[in-house]
Coordinates of C-alpha atoms in Angstrom, one line a residue:
M1 CA 175.5 66.8 124.1
L2 CA 175.2 68.6 127.4
A3 CA 176.3 72.2 128.1
Q4 CA 179.5 72.5 130.0
R5 CA 177.9 74.6 132.7
L6 CA 175.8 71.6 133.8
N7 CA 179.0 70.1 135.3
N8 CA 179.1 72.9 137.8
L9 CA 175.6 72.5 139.2
H10 CA 174.9 70.8 142.5
P11 CA 171.1 70.7 142.8
Y12 CA 169.2 71.6 146.0
V13 CA 168.1 68.5 148.0
P14 CA 164.7 69.0 149.6
G15 CA 163.3 67.1 152.6
E16 CA 162.3 63.7 151.5
Q17 CA 158.8 63.1 150.2
P18 CA 158.3 59.4 150.8
T19 CA 155.8 57.2 148.9
D20 CA 156.5 53.8 150.5
R21 CA 154.4 54.4 153.7
E22 CA 152.5 57.1 155.7
Y23 CA 154.8 59.2 157.9
I24 CA 154.2 62.1 160.2
K25 CA 156.2 64.7 158.2
L26 CA 158.3 67.0 160.4
N27 CA 161.1 67.4 157.9
A28 CA 160.2 70.2 155.5
N29 CA 159.0 73.0 157.7
E30 CA 155.5 72.8 156.3
N31 CA 152.6 74.1 158.4
P32 CA 150.8 71.2 160.2
Y33 CA 147.5 73.1 159.9
P34 CA 145.6 73.3 156.6
P35 CA 144.6 76.6 155.1
H36 CA 141.3 78.1 156.2
I37 CA 138.2 76.5 154.6
S38 CA 137.6 79.6 152.7
V39 CA 140.6 78.9 150.6
A40 CA 139.2 75.6 149.4
E41 CA 135.8 77.2 148.8
A42 CA 137.4 80.0 146.8
V43 CA 139.3 77.6 144.6
K44 CA 136.2 75.4 144.1
T45 CA 134.0 78.4 143.2
A46 CA 136.6 79.8 140.8
A47 CA 137.0 76.5 139.0
E48 CA 133.3 75.9 138.8
N49 CA 132.1 79.4 137.8
H50 CA 135.1 80.5 135.7
I51 CA 136.3 77.3 134.1
E52 CA 137.0 79.3 131.0
K53 CA 139.9 81.0 132.8
L54 CA 141.7 77.7 133.1
G55 CA 142.2 77.9 129.3
L56 CA 143.4 81.5 129.4
Y57 CA 146.6 83.1 130.5
P58 CA 146.4 84.6 133.9
D59 CA 147.1 88.3 134.8
P60 CA 150.9 88.5 134.4
D61 CA 151.1 91.2 137.1
V62 CA 148.7 89.5 139.5
T63 CA 147.5 92.9 140.6
D64 CA 144.7 91.7 142.9
L65 CA 147.0 89.3 144.7
R66 CA 149.7 92.0 145.2
Q67 CA 147.0 94.2 146.7
A68 CA 145.8 91.4 149.0
I69 CA 149.4 90.8 150.3
A70 CA 149.8 94.5 150.9
D71 CA 146.5 94.6 152.9
M72 CA 147.6 91.5 154.9
L73 CA 151.0 93.0 155.8
N74 CA 149.5 96.3 156.8
S75 CA 146.9 94.6 159.1
T76 CA 149.4 92.2 160.8
G77 CA 152.6 94.1 160.8
G78 CA 154.3 91.3 159.0
V79 CA 154.6 89.0 162.0
F80 CA 151.7 86.7 162.6
A81 CA 152.7 85.3 166.0
N82 CA 152.8 88.8 167.5
A83 CA 149.7 90.3 165.8
N84 CA 146.4 90.9 167.7
I85 CA 143.2 89.2 166.7
N86 CA 139.9 91.1 166.7
G87 CA 137.3 88.7 165.6
N88 CA 138.0 88.1 161.9
S89 CA 140.5 90.9 161.6
C90 CA 144.0 91.7 162.9
T91 CA 146.0 94.6 164.1
P92 CA 149.8 94.8 164.4
S93 CA 151.6 94.5 167.7
E94 CA 153.1 97.7 168.9
K95 CA 156.7 96.7 168.0
N96 CA 155.6 95.6 164.5
K97 CA 153.6 98.6 163.4
I98 CA 154.7 99.7 159.9
P99 CA 155.3 103.4 159.8
F100 CA 153.9 103.7 156.2
E101 CA 151.4 102.0 154.0
I102 CA 152.6 99.1 152.0
T103 CA 151.2 99.4 148.4
K104 CA 150.9 96.8 145.7
D105 CA 153.7 98.5 143.7
M106 CA 156.0 97.4 146.5
I107 CA 155.1 93.7 146.0
F108 CA 156.3 91.1 143.5
C109 CA 154.8 87.6 143.3
G110 CA 156.3 84.4 141.9
N111 CA 155.9 80.7 141.7
G112 CA 157.2 79.9 145.2
S113 CA 159.9 81.8 147.1
D114 CA 162.6 79.7 145.4
E115 CA 161.6 81.1 142.0
V116 CA 161.4 84.6 143.5
L117 CA 165.0 84.1 144.9
S118 CA 166.1 83.1 141.4
F119 CA 164.8 86.4 140.0
V120 CA 166.5 88.2 142.9
F121 CA 169.9 86.5 142.2
Y122 CA 169.7 87.4 138.5
T123 CA 168.5 90.9 139.1
F124 CA 170.9 92.1 141.8
F125 CA 174.0 89.9 142.0
D126 CA 176.9 90.1 139.6
S127 CA 179.5 87.6 138.5
D128 CA 182.4 90.1 139.0
R129 CA 182.3 90.2 142.8
P130 CA 181.5 87.6 145.5
L131 CA 178.1 87.5 147.2
V132 CA 178.6 87.6 151.0
L133 CA 176.4 85.2 153.0
P134 CA 176.6 83.0 156.1
E135 CA 178.3 79.7 155.9
F136 CA 175.3 77.8 157.2
T137 CA 172.1 79.2 155.9
Y138 CA 169.4 78.3 153.3
S139 CA 171.1 75.8 151.1
F140 CA 169.5 77.1 147.9
Y141 CA 171.7 80.2 147.9
P142 CA 174.8 78.3 146.9
V143 CA 172.8 76.5 144.2
Y144 CA 171.7 79.8 142.6
C145 CA 175.3 81.1 142.8
E146 CA 176.4 78.1 140.8
Y147 CA 173.5 78.5 138.4
Y148 CA 174.2 82.2 137.6
N149 CA 178.0 81.9 138.0
I150 CA 178.1 84.2 141.0
P151 CA 181.1 83.8 143.2
M152 CA 180.4 83.3 147.0
N153 CA 182.1 84.4 150.1
P154 CA 180.6 82.3 152.9
I155 CA 181.3 83.6 156.4
P156 CA 181.6 81.1 159.3
L157 CA 179.1 81.5 162.1
K158 CA 180.3 82.3 165.6
Q159 CA 180.6 79.5 168.2
D160 CA 177.2 80.4 169.5
W161 CA 175.7 79.8 166.0
T162 CA 175.0 83.5 165.4
F163 CA 176.1 85.5 162.4
N164 CA 179.5 87.0 162.4
V165 CA 178.0 90.3 161.3
Q166 CA 181.3 92.3 161.7
K167 CA 183.1 89.9 159.4
M168 CA 180.3 89.8 156.9
L169 CA 180.4 93.6 156.7
E170 CA 184.2 93.7 156.4
E171 CA 184.1 91.3 153.5
A172 CA 181.2 93.1 151.8
N173 CA 182.9 96.5 152.0
K174 CA 186.2 95.0 150.9
T175 CA 184.8 93.9 147.6
N176 CA 181.8 96.3 147.4
S177 CA 179.5 93.2 147.5
S178 CA 175.8 92.5 148.1
L179 CA 174.7 90.4 151.1
I180 CA 172.0 87.8 151.6
F181 CA 170.9 86.0 154.7
A182 CA 167.8 84.4 156.2
N183 CA 166.2 86.0 159.2
P184 CA 165.5 84.0 161.2
N185 CA 168.2 81.8 159.8
A186 CA 167.8 78.3 158.6
P187 CA 168.7 75.8 159.8
T188 CA 169.8 77.4 163.1
G189 CA 166.5 79.2 163.8
I190 CA 168.2 82.3 165.3
A191 CA 167.0 85.8 164.4
L192 CA 168.6 89.2 164.3
T193 CA 166.6 92.1 165.7
R194 CA 165.4 94.9 163.4
A195 CA 167.9 97.2 165.0
Q196 CA 170.7 94.8 164.2
I197 CA 169.6 94.6 160.5
A198 CA 169.4 98.4 160.4
D199 CA 173.0 98.6 161.6
I200 CA 174.0 96.2 158.8
L201 CA 172.2 98.3 156.2
R202 CA 174.0 101.5 157.5
Q203 CA 177.4 99.9 157.2
A204 CA 176.9 97.8 154.1
P205 CA 177.9 99.2 150.6
K206 CA 175.2 101.8 149.7
D207 CA 175.2 100.9 146.0
R208 CA 174.7 97.2 146.6
I209 CA 171.6 95.2 147.6
V210 CA 171.0 93.6 151.0
V211 CA 168.5 90.7 150.7
V212 CA 166.7 89.5 153.9
D213 CA 164.9 86.2 153.5
E214 CA 162.0 86.3 156.0
A215 CA 160.5 82.9 155.2
Y216 CA 160.1 82.3 159.0
A217 CA 159.5 85.8 160.3
D218 CA 155.9 85.1 161.1
F219 CA 156.8 82.9 164.0
G220 CA 157.8 85.5 166.5
T221 CA 160.7 87.8 165.4
E222 CA 160.8 91.4 164.1
S223 CA 160.2 92.0 160.5
C224 CA 162.5 94.5 158.8
I225 CA 159.7 95.8 156.6
P226 CA 159.6 99.1 158.6
L227 CA 163.2 99.7 157.4
L228 CA 162.1 100.1 153.8
S229 CA 161.3 103.8 154.6
E230 CA 165.0 104.4 155.4
F231 CA 166.9 102.1 153.1
N232 CA 166.3 101.9 149.3
N233 CA 168.7 98.9 148.9
L234 CA 166.7 96.5 151.0
V235 CA 164.9 93.5 149.4
I236 CA 162.7 91.3 151.6
V237 CA 161.7 87.8 150.5
R238 CA 158.6 86.0 151.9
T239 CA 156.7 82.8 151.3
F240 CA 153.2 81.4 151.5
S241 CA 154.6 77.9 152.3
K242 CA 155.1 78.3 156.0
S243 CA 152.8 80.5 158.0
L244 CA 150.2 80.7 155.3
S245 CA 149.8 76.9 154.8
L246 CA 150.1 76.9 151.0
A247 CA 153.3 75.0 150.3
G248 CA 151.4 72.9 147.8
M249 CA 150.4 76.0 145.8
R250 CA 153.9 77.4 145.3
L251 CA 153.8 81.1 146.0
G252 CA 156.4 83.6 147.2
F253 CA 156.7 87.3 147.1
I254 CA 159.1 90.2 147.5
I255 CA 158.6 93.5 149.4
S256 CA 160.8 96.4 148.4
S257 CA 160.9 99.8 146.9
P258 CA 158.8 100.3 143.7
E259 CA 162.0 100.9 141.7
L260 CA 163.5 97.6 142.7
I261 CA 160.2 95.8 142.2
K262 CA 160.1 97.1 138.6
A263 CA 163.6 95.7 138.0
V264 CA 162.5 92.2 139.1
F265 CA 159.5 92.4 136.9
T266 CA 161.8 93.1 134.0
V267 CA 163.7 89.8 134.8
K268 CA 160.4 87.9 135.2
D269 CA 159.0 89.1 131.9
S270 CA 162.2 88.0 130.2
F271 CA 161.9 84.5 131.6
N272 CA 158.3 83.5 132.5
H273 CA 155.6 86.1 131.8
F274 CA 152.9 84.2 133.7
P275 CA 154.4 82.5 136.8
V276 CA 151.4 82.6 139.1
D277 CA 148.4 80.6 137.8
F278 CA 144.7 81.4 138.2
L279 CA 143.9 78.9 140.9
A280 CA 147.1 79.6 142.9
K281 CA 146.3 83.3 142.9
T282 CA 142.7 82.6 144.0
A283 CA 143.9 80.4 146.9
A284 CA 146.5 83.0 148.0
I285 CA 144.0 85.9 148.0
A286 CA 141.6 83.9 150.1
S287 CA 144.5 83.0 152.5
C288 CA 145.5 86.7 152.8
K289 CA 141.9 87.5 153.7
S290 CA 141.8 84.9 156.4
A291 CA 144.9 86.3 158.1
W292 CA 143.3 86.0 161.5
Y293 CA 143.2 82.2 161.1
N294 CA 146.8 82.1 160.1
V295 CA 147.7 84.3 163.1
E296 CA 146.0 81.8 165.4
N297 CA 147.9 78.9 163.9
A298 CA 151.3 80.8 164.1
K299 CA 150.6 81.4 167.8
K300 CA 149.8 77.7 168.4
I301 CA 153.0 76.7 166.6
V302 CA 155.1 79.0 168.7
E303 CA 153.5 77.7 171.9
E304 CA 154.2 74.1 170.8
R305 CA 157.8 75.0 169.8
D306 CA 158.6 76.5 173.2
S307 CA 157.1 73.5 175.0
F308 CA 159.1 71.1 172.8
T309 CA 162.3 73.1 173.3
K310 CA 161.8 72.9 177.1
F311 CA 161.2 69.1 176.8
L312 CA 164.4 68.6 174.9
K313 CA 166.5 70.6 177.3
E314 CA 165.1 68.7 180.2
K315 CA 166.1 65.5 178.5
G316 CA 169.7 66.6 178.0
W317 CA 169.5 67.7 174.4
F318 CA 171.4 70.7 173.1
V319 CA 168.8 73.0 171.5
I320 CA 169.4 76.4 169.8
D321 CA 166.6 78.7 170.9
S322 CA 164.4 79.1 167.8
S323 CA 162.4 82.0 166.3
T324 CA 160.9 79.7 163.6
N325 CA 158.6 76.8 163.2
F326 CA 161.4 74.3 163.7
V327 CA 164.2 73.5 166.2
F328 CA 167.8 72.6 165.5
T329 CA 169.0 70.2 168.1
K330 CA 171.5 67.4 168.9
K331 CA 172.2 64.8 171.6
D332 CA 175.7 64.1 172.8
G333 CA 176.8 60.6 172.2
V334 CA 174.2 60.0 169.4
S335 CA 175.0 60.9 165.8
G336 CA 172.5 62.9 163.8
T337 CA 172.2 60.0 161.3
D338 CA 171.2 57.6 164.1
I339 CA 168.6 60.0 165.5
Y340 CA 167.2 60.5 162.0
K341 CA 167.0 56.7 161.3
A342 CA 165.5 55.8 164.7
V343 CA 162.8 58.4 164.4
K344 CA 162.0 57.4 160.8
K345 CA 161.8 53.8 161.7
A346 CA 159.1 54.8 164.3
G347 CA 157.1 56.5 161.6
I348 CA 158.2 60.2 161.8
L349 CA 160.4 62.1 159.3
I350 CA 162.8 64.8 160.5
R351 CA 165.6 66.4 158.6
H352 CA 169.3 65.5 158.8
F353 CA 172.1 67.3 157.0
N354 CA 175.3 65.5 156.1
T355 CA 177.1 68.9 155.9
P356 CA 180.4 68.9 157.8
G357 CA 180.0 71.1 160.9
I358 CA 176.3 70.4 161.5
E359 CA 176.2 66.7 160.8
D360 CA 175.4 65.9 164.5
F361 CA 172.2 68.1 164.4
V362 CA 168.7 67.3 163.3
R363 CA 166.1 69.8 162.3
I364 CA 162.6 69.1 163.5
T365 CA 159.6 70.9 162.2
I366 CA 156.9 71.8 164.8
G367 CA 153.7 69.9 164.2
T368 CA 150.4 69.7 166.0
H369 CA 150.3 68.9 169.7
E370 CA 149.5 65.3 169.0
Q371 CA 152.3 64.9 166.5
M372 CA 154.8 66.4 168.9
N373 CA 153.7 64.2 171.7
A374 CA 154.3 61.2 169.4
L375 CA 157.8 62.4 168.7
K376 CA 158.5 63.0 172.4
N377 CA 157.7 59.4 173.1
I378 CA 160.2 58.3 170.5
L379 CA 162.9 60.6 171.6
E380 CA 162.5 59.4 175.2
A381 CA 164.0 56.1 174.1
I382 CA 166.9 57.8 172.4

């Protein structure tokens, strides 16, 4: 009774969401700080004053949300941790100034960045050539390759856990293929510079798309948004789930040229005409307008991340220096499974992957100062 294609699917496995007890959750890279109070107030006001809209289809183009995202990116430069705060407003850091104005026709919104990525895979990647990607990266990419019957060409990382950019480009040019990678990468946390991404774009096939997933870019790297003025085959994917504290609202977006954005709209309108609901849109607009608050939280997370990294190194752990809101670490002589189990037993969830090659590592989301101190006490025993 089932379609044959179902046999080839291997679903994505998210960080566990337990129901048996209360845990400190440091396993899903969620933001430990809630959204600004104005977000809750906006949702409450919208539901109370416009309850009729809950019974009506929302704006399929979410025009006002796309404008709010464009305004937020223009004011912050696309990297919260490096932005300057001036009262209740922001300005970009010098290195993250965008040399053009982002407009709403450069933005596409969807129901979480995972849905946005699904539209990206369908729009830009073909089944007649392999998609080039790093071997260890966001584990939803292989899922979508299976879902859309797109062959993959995963390129092993170097011994220092960085991308083998030269090999990725060789393979992409050999088969005239598109590329996709997360920057900073997950689960390693390592980021390429904007200059390195520009070099990739200059050497990659010009008639193929390069997708850069910037889910974690707000935590202290360089966004490649400024490169959109030079490269018309660049697609950038972002999310509201990390730096904007809205993982529970399911919102993601793309930044690209108006021409490529139109192509993604065609796919969206052929699948789900109304992916962003009325209340989610309301929350997202309010979050964009409180960018200064999100910038403050990103800076706190980066400070806590660097402090936690220093702690781990002093205790003899191997830690990959991170540009994200998590760290990827291991301890010689202790398996990743045992670390995960010991920490869970003590009431804290962290992420462990059974994937060969990284099975000794654990990925730890950066929480509040109090949460990280609780974790430090547990790790002291290990």
